[in-house]
Amino acid sequence: MEPGGLKNVDTVEIPAVPVFSWSVGNFMEKFFDGLKDGKLMGIKCPKCGRVYLPPRMICERCFTENEEWVELPLEGTVESFTIAHVKVGDDGELEDLETPETIGMVKHKGADTCIVARIEGLDPADAGVGMRVTVVIDKSAENILDVLSHYVPC
Amino acid sequence: MEMKSETTSIPGNWRLDQFRWKTEQVKLMGKFLAGLKEKQVLGLKCPGCGLVYVPPKPFCRCLERPEKWVEVSDEGVVTTFTFSGTWAFRGFEEADESETRIIVGIKLDGADTLGLSLLQGSDPADVDVGMRIKIRWPDAPEGALKDILFVEPA
Amino acid sequence: MQDVAVIGVGLSKHVSKRRDVNIAELVYEAVSAAYDDAGVSPRDMDAVITGNMPAFEGVNMPELWGAGHWGAYGKPLLRITTGGTTGGSVVHGAFYAVASGMFDTVIAISFEKQSDGDTTMGLNSVGIADFAAILHFGTDPEFLVSAGGGAIGIVAYQATSYMKSSGCTTHHYDKVAAMCRSNAARNPYAHLKQPDITPEDVAKTDMMEYPLRFGHCCPATDGACAMIITSADKAKKMTGRPAYIKSCASCSDEAAIIGIFGGGPAHLDPCSQEGCKKAAEKAYKLAGIKEPRKEIDVAEPYAPFANQLLMFYERLFLCDEGEAPAVLDSGSMEIDGELPVCPSGGVISTNAIGASAMERIAECALQIMGKAGEHQVNKDVHNAVAHGWGGALNLNVVAVLGDTPRR
Amino acid sequence: MEKQVAIVGYAQTGYGSYVDASREILVLEAAAGALRSAGISREVLDTVVTATNDYMDGRTISNMRLVEPSGAWFKDESKVEMDGAYAVLYAMMRILSGDHDVAMVIGASQASVYPTYIPGVMMLDPTFDRERWLLNEVSAGALQARAYMDAYGATEEQIAGISVKNLRNAAGNPLAVRRMPVLTVDDVMDSRMLYSPIRELNAFPPSDGACSVILASSEKAEQITDNPVWIHGVGFSHDSYLTERPLDKLGSLKQAADRAYAAAGISDAKDQVDVAEVHENFSHEELMAYEALGFCGEGRGSALLESGATKMNGELPVNPSGGALAANAACAAGLARIAEAALQVRGEAGSHQVKGVKTALAHGQTGLCAQENIVFILGGE
């Protein structure tokens, strides 16, 4: 079947950009407060002991309200990684990066969930699953999301 | 744990400005607008159910594609209405009469669709559903939708 | 099919801004309340049906990161979103999930956290591309703005045309608003509670777009609603007085943002709402309701604007066309009247958009179960009708609930 | 499930990286095409379920202006905001309830309209991951691929083998975007690197397109066609957010498959399924799907591929259409697997027909790293 019997559709564009402001809630608030003190705060399910980092209000496995805060070590293990040769540009397409960067999925000892962040200070070719890395916290970062800045190899 | 009533907000947006919506309407509208320039209102008739769409619409609720151009009258009836000031409306009763604009929904004779226009030459208190109106053509139509912006009592 | 019943209802607090929780956490409040109300846990759920109106929060399919908070881990999950009717459509989904026999017990979840987003912009995104196209074709931009931006611009036409066809006055709209807001004062989950408001107070509020005043319009709310829905067989074992969902029906009419797009004849009279009538006819027929005005004990029409309560009361066949203003004047719609309308306070008092149509059904269920508390109507409720409305004036969902199963 | 709901018609528009039609016309053509294929008129439909996404359509309530083009005018209509395969599930529930007999299902999107990778970014946790701009559909897929490779020793060349198989198969599918009859592993390995190990030819081609399927109750199905395709079983499941689950396996796909197999009475999928259409957004996902679907043991996906069993002429061909790597219109991609599986059962797949198909499996997914999965088992008489 040939779509579009009428040829030559025209395109419409508009300048609108709706904005949002997502409140993070008290559990993520405590996580960010911890980061600003140089600490990684996770939360533990009182029932199954699963530790969420970043923290979640509810343990999805037990449907229990998490309550016990635990400070996790700054070192973690790379569970998976990718070398990014592109990024999503403003137009939503993949645009080439000048210098490839390493993005890792890191699990901290004692945590059951992962954090995704850049791994810096290594040749991307040297990145590997199982590698030990340390989180770099930038307390002076203006954007709260940049306080957990990146990881470096231990 | 201590609960704050206001937690961090993360700002974000939706890049609607990066959308490129497609429409067949432009091509159809070209013919419609050319008609307006000649003080003709053209409609597009559905071969399936016979509905006449003004302005033209590339698809019909009966799943056929309207394709036959027909001329409809420049007279018709008011089907609904509201009043508006330019930007801040103070209410029908309180509004400055000279600033009150009467926005009417109209159905032209021979068309099956609703259009919106501004009614002139009528007292706001006299507007009613079913009232006969006709398009007040500009002396020199430009071939734009605003050529049929104004209607007056027929 | 298997018969379907509601055994639990949960609502979060409904206020204009919940900045202490994120979206997932807000929804958890309603979800956990529903589980508690039914005395069940996620373990008892066979599936999760959820939805919201995503453009408001700026999150695409929020359940992908949030549903762990709702007990959805490892469950079959279905997301249904249909705009203003979303909450109703989600319950319809839950109804079919159970009625089909594919599942026994499911949770239906709907929500909106409007303070996380830009409501007007979200609503405008309905037609923003089309507005741009219209401007391109040489419409007067000022005309376009004054002719109808956002929901209220469209509903104003509905309001005037209803006034013409029914002979009602703006005073009736004032009365509707006052009735709903004072009902809302009895409902702990309502947003705008005004126990002592009078129609005269409403008439003094600012005009938004003729004939609608500020007091005729709904607020923007953060809130969530959840319902536990199960088979009639299970419901009988789990609760003394379940509310049965006897039927669900929707009907979609042509889309038209009044005239701009050359939509078809459906909206020549924007208050005709043929879709609502067709959906109601079908829902009553399936439910075995022959004379709705006699058999329905409570109605929850979806009316974010005061005029719509009267219009939909008629379109739901609760009186003849054009008679709703007289019914309102008779006092029959009051919470202690003959056929109470919106005892919850309605959408005009509380509008967490994605949840609103579900909250109409939830209120009917609470009234049937006798669990509505201070806003419980003063009579036995055997049958109730709930309604949802949205889209470009074109989508309607109806559900009929009762104290007995369909057959 | 014994012959309760059948597929009685289907249609797909051609897929393309830019289709010269609006979304409304695409949907109208899919709807009209499915009605023609079933030989019925719009009046016969009771209900219409569409699958579209507001963030891909660039408007809220993305179904509201599809009422007319989808054939839903004055029908009982609803919208599933997931892959269209879930819309089939919902339509099926509506029929099984007894309140509806004939349902139209349509899934559609146009990647050439929306900023391609933004809707995926908008699926992320807005309190943390979203505005860090590291994760998106492809980078998340890359983390999944690496985790799988590390766990089971699969190589990039083996993963490229999926692209080669599927895109060569697609040469026989006139609707596909990527039709590459002579593609080699080296060609895949030479394609543009996006996020290692994912290269351009390991990743889905964002496409425009629409797919439609008409379902009917058993009674109506037998009136409409001599050749109904019965839905013997369906299963679906939702997994955790991507940073909270093991990425090296498709847990919710396994759950979905187990549920579908139980309903259809399948005990040995490899033996009982004749052809499978798998919704693989990335080539490694097909290997993972082999395992989750029970076509082979855990970690044996590459070995199964290399055995040739999943080729066109193998014992269990997978993605004879070319799969989602060959054409991928979001919200239609999983639904297209169902339409393709139905084509195979009916023997109407033309140059990509597999011989002797009695039982077919179709899979759809939604969310990053295949977070939500649905499996259908289809069969003929």
mmCIF file with all atom_site columns, N, CA and C in Angstrom, chain B residues 65-85:
data_model
loop_
_atom_site.group_PDB
_atom_site.id
_atom_site.type_symbol
_atom_site.label_atom_id
_atom_site.label_alt_id
_atom_site.label_comp_id
_atom_site.label_asym_id
_atom_site.label_entity_id
_atom_site.label_seq_id
_atom_site.pdbx_PDB_ins_code
_atom_site.Cartn_x
_atom_site.Cartn_y
_atom_site.Cartn_z
_atom_site.occupancy
_atom_site.B_iso_or_equiv
_atom_site.pdbx_formal_charge
_atom_site.auth_seq_id
_atom_site.auth_comp_id
_atom_site.auth_asym_id
_atom_site.auth_atom_id
_atom_site.pdbx_PDB_model_num
ATOM 1  N N  . ARG B 1 65 ? -12.055 9.810  1.578  1.00 0.00 ? 65 ARG B N  1
ATOM 2  C CA . ARG B 1 65 ? -11.252 11.017 1.424  1.00 0.00 ? 65 ARG B CA 1
ATOM 3  C C  . ARG B 1 65 ? -12.054 12.035 0.619  1.00 0.00 ? 65 ARG B C  1
ATOM 4  N N  . PRO B 1 66 ? -12.521 13.136 1.251  1.00 0.00 ? 66 PRO B N  1
ATOM 5  C CA . PRO B 1 66 ? -13.256 14.158 0.507  1.00 0.00 ? 66 PRO B CA 1
ATOM 6  C C  . PRO B 1 66 ? -12.403 14.658 -0.662 1.00 0.00 ? 66 PRO B C  1
ATOM 7  N N  . GLU B 1 67 ? -13.025 14.838 -1.822 1.00 0.00 ? 67 GLU B N  1
ATOM 8  C CA . GLU B 1 67 ? -12.188 15.215 -2.965 1.00 0.00 ? 67 GLU B CA 1
ATOM 9  C C  . GLU B 1 67 ? -12.852 16.177 -3.937 1.00 0.00 ? 67 GLU B C  1
ATOM 10 N N  . LYS B 1 68 ? -14.192 16.305 -3.876 1.00 0.00 ? 68 LYS B N  1
ATOM 11 C CA . LYS B 1 68 ? -14.855 17.113 -4.892 1.00 0.00 ? 68 LYS B CA 1
ATOM 12 C C  . LYS B 1 68 ? -15.094 18.525 -4.368 1.00 0.00 ? 68 LYS B C  1
ATOM 13 N N  . TRP B 1 69 ? -14.604 19.509 -5.113 1.00 0.00 ? 69 TRP B N  1
ATOM 14 C CA . TRP B 1 69 ? -14.784 20.890 -4.676 1.00 0.00 ? 69 TRP B CA 1
ATOM 15 C C  . TRP B 1 69 ? -16.185 21.367 -5.041 1.00 0.00 ? 69 TRP B C  1
ATOM 16 N N  . VAL B 1 70 ? -16.850 22.031 -4.119 1.00 0.00 ? 70 VAL B N  1
ATOM 17 C CA . VAL B 1 70 ? -18.161 22.616 -4.390 1.00 0.00 ? 70 VAL B CA 1
ATOM 18 C C  . VAL B 1 70 ? -18.172 24.032 -3.824 1.00 0.00 ? 70 VAL B C  1
ATOM 19 N N  . GLU B 1 71 ? -18.958 24.893 -4.438 1.00 0.00 ? 71 GLU B N  1
ATOM 20 C CA . GLU B 1 71 ? -19.065 26.238 -3.892 1.00 0.00 ? 71 GLU B CA 1
ATOM 21 C C  . GLU B 1 71 ? -20.234 26.287 -2.923 1.00 0.00 ? 71 GLU B C  1
ATOM 22 N N  . VAL B 1 72 ? -20.036 26.871 -1.753 1.00 0.00 ? 72 VAL B N  1
ATOM 23 C CA . VAL B 1 72 ? -21.137 27.025 -0.806 1.00 0.00 ? 72 VAL B CA 1
ATOM 24 C C  . VAL B 1 72 ? -21.483 28.505 -0.709 1.00 0.00 ? 72 VAL B C  1
ATOM 25 N N  . SER B 1 73 ? -22.602 28.777 -0.061 1.00 0.00 ? 73 SER B N  1
ATOM 26 C CA . SER B 1 73 ? -23.097 30.151 0.039  1.00 0.00 ? 73 SER B CA 1
ATOM 27 C C  . SER B 1 73 ? -22.223 30.980 0.985  1.00 0.00 ? 73 SER B C  1
ATOM 28 N N  . ASP B 1 74 ? -22.257 32.289 0.833  1.00 0.00 ? 74 ASP B N  1
ATOM 29 C CA . ASP B 1 74 ? -21.596 33.120 1.842  1.00 0.00 ? 74 ASP B CA 1
ATOM 30 C C  . ASP B 1 74 ? -22.606 33.599 2.883  1.00 0.00 ? 74 ASP B C  1
ATOM 31 N N  . GLU B 1 75 ? -23.779 32.967 2.886  1.00 0.00 ? 75 GLU B N  1
ATOM 32 C CA . GLU B 1 75 ? -24.767 33.232 3.928  1.00 0.00 ? 75 GLU B CA 1
ATOM 33 C C  . GLU B 1 75 ? -24.974 31.971 4.749  1.00 0.00 ? 75 GLU B C  1
ATOM 34 N N  . GLY B 1 76 ? -25.403 32.179 5.983  1.00 0.00 ? 76 GLY B N  1
ATOM 35 C CA . GLY B 1 76 ? -25.643 31.004 6.817  1.00 0.00 ? 76 GLY B CA 1
ATOM 36 C C  . GLY B 1 76 ? -26.295 31.387 8.128  1.00 0.00 ? 76 GLY B C  1
ATOM 37 N N  . VAL B 1 77 ? -26.128 30.512 9.157  1.00 0.00 ? 77 VAL B N  1
ATOM 38 C CA . VAL B 1 77 ? -26.770 30.773 10.444 1.00 0.00 ? 77 VAL B CA 1
ATOM 39 C C  . VAL B 1 77 ? -25.738 30.733 11.573 1.00 0.00 ? 77 VAL B C  1
ATOM 40 N N  . VAL B 1 78 ? -26.090 31.450 12.653 1.00 0.00 ? 78 VAL B N  1
ATOM 41 C CA . VAL B 1 78 ? -25.297 31.400 13.885 1.00 0.00 ? 78 VAL B CA 1
ATOM 42 C C  . VAL B 1 78 ? -25.682 30.124 14.629 1.00 0.00 ? 78 VAL B C  1
ATOM 43 N N  . THR B 1 79 ? -24.682 29.330 15.036 1.00 0.00 ? 79 THR B N  1
ATOM 44 C CA . THR B 1 79 ? -24.991 28.117 15.793 1.00 0.00 ? 79 THR B CA 1
ATOM 45 C C  . THR B 1 79 ? -24.598 28.253 17.257 1.00 0.00 ? 79 THR B C  1
ATOM 46 N N  . THR B 1 80 ? -23.679 29.132 17.560 1.00 0.00 ? 80 THR B N  1
ATOM 47 C CA . THR B 1 80 ? -23.311 29.371 18.957 1.00 0.00 ? 80 THR B CA 1
ATOM 48 C C  . THR B 1 80 ? -22.547 30.676 19.004 1.00 0.00 ? 80 THR B C  1
ATOM 49 N N  . PHE B 1 81 ? -22.338 31.213 20.190 1.00 0.00 ? 81 PHE B N  1
ATOM 50 C CA . PHE B 1 81 ? -21.639 32.493 20.268 1.00 0.00 ? 81 PHE B CA 1
ATOM 51 C C  . PHE B 1 81 ? -21.065 32.713 21.650 1.00 0.00 ? 81 PHE B C  1
ATOM 52 N N  . THR B 1 82 ? -20.120 33.607 21.727 1.00 0.00 ? 82 THR B N  1
ATOM 53 C CA . THR B 1 82 ? -19.665 34.118 23.012 1.00 0.00 ? 82 THR B CA 1
ATOM 54 C C  . THR B 1 82 ? -19.207 35.547 22.781 1.00 0.00 ? 82 THR B C  1
ATOM 55 N N  . PHE B 1 83 ? -18.861 36.227 23.850 1.00 0.00 ? 83 PHE B N  1
ATOM 56 C CA . PHE B 1 83 ? -18.402 37.604 23.722 1.00 0.00 ? 83 PHE B CA 1
ATOM 57 C C  . PHE B 1 83 ? -16.995 37.694 24.240 1.00 0.00 ? 83 PHE B C  1
ATOM 58 N N  . SER B 1 84 ? -16.244 38.587 23.655 1.00 0.00 ? 84 SER B N  1
ATOM 59 C CA . SER B 1 84 ? -14.880 38.732 24.136 1.00 0.00 ? 84 SER B CA 1
ATOM 60 C C  . SER B 1 84 ? -14.450 40.173 23.974 1.00 0.00 ? 84 SER B C  1
ATOM 61 N N  . GLY B 1 85 ? -13.711 40.664 24.956 1.00 0.00 ? 85 GLY B N  1
ATOM 62 C CA . GLY B 1 85 ? -12.976 41.904 24.784 1.00 0.00 ? 85 GLY B CA 1
ATOM 63 C C  . GLY B 1 85 ? -11.722 41.539 24.038 1.00 0.00 ? 85 GLY B C  1
#
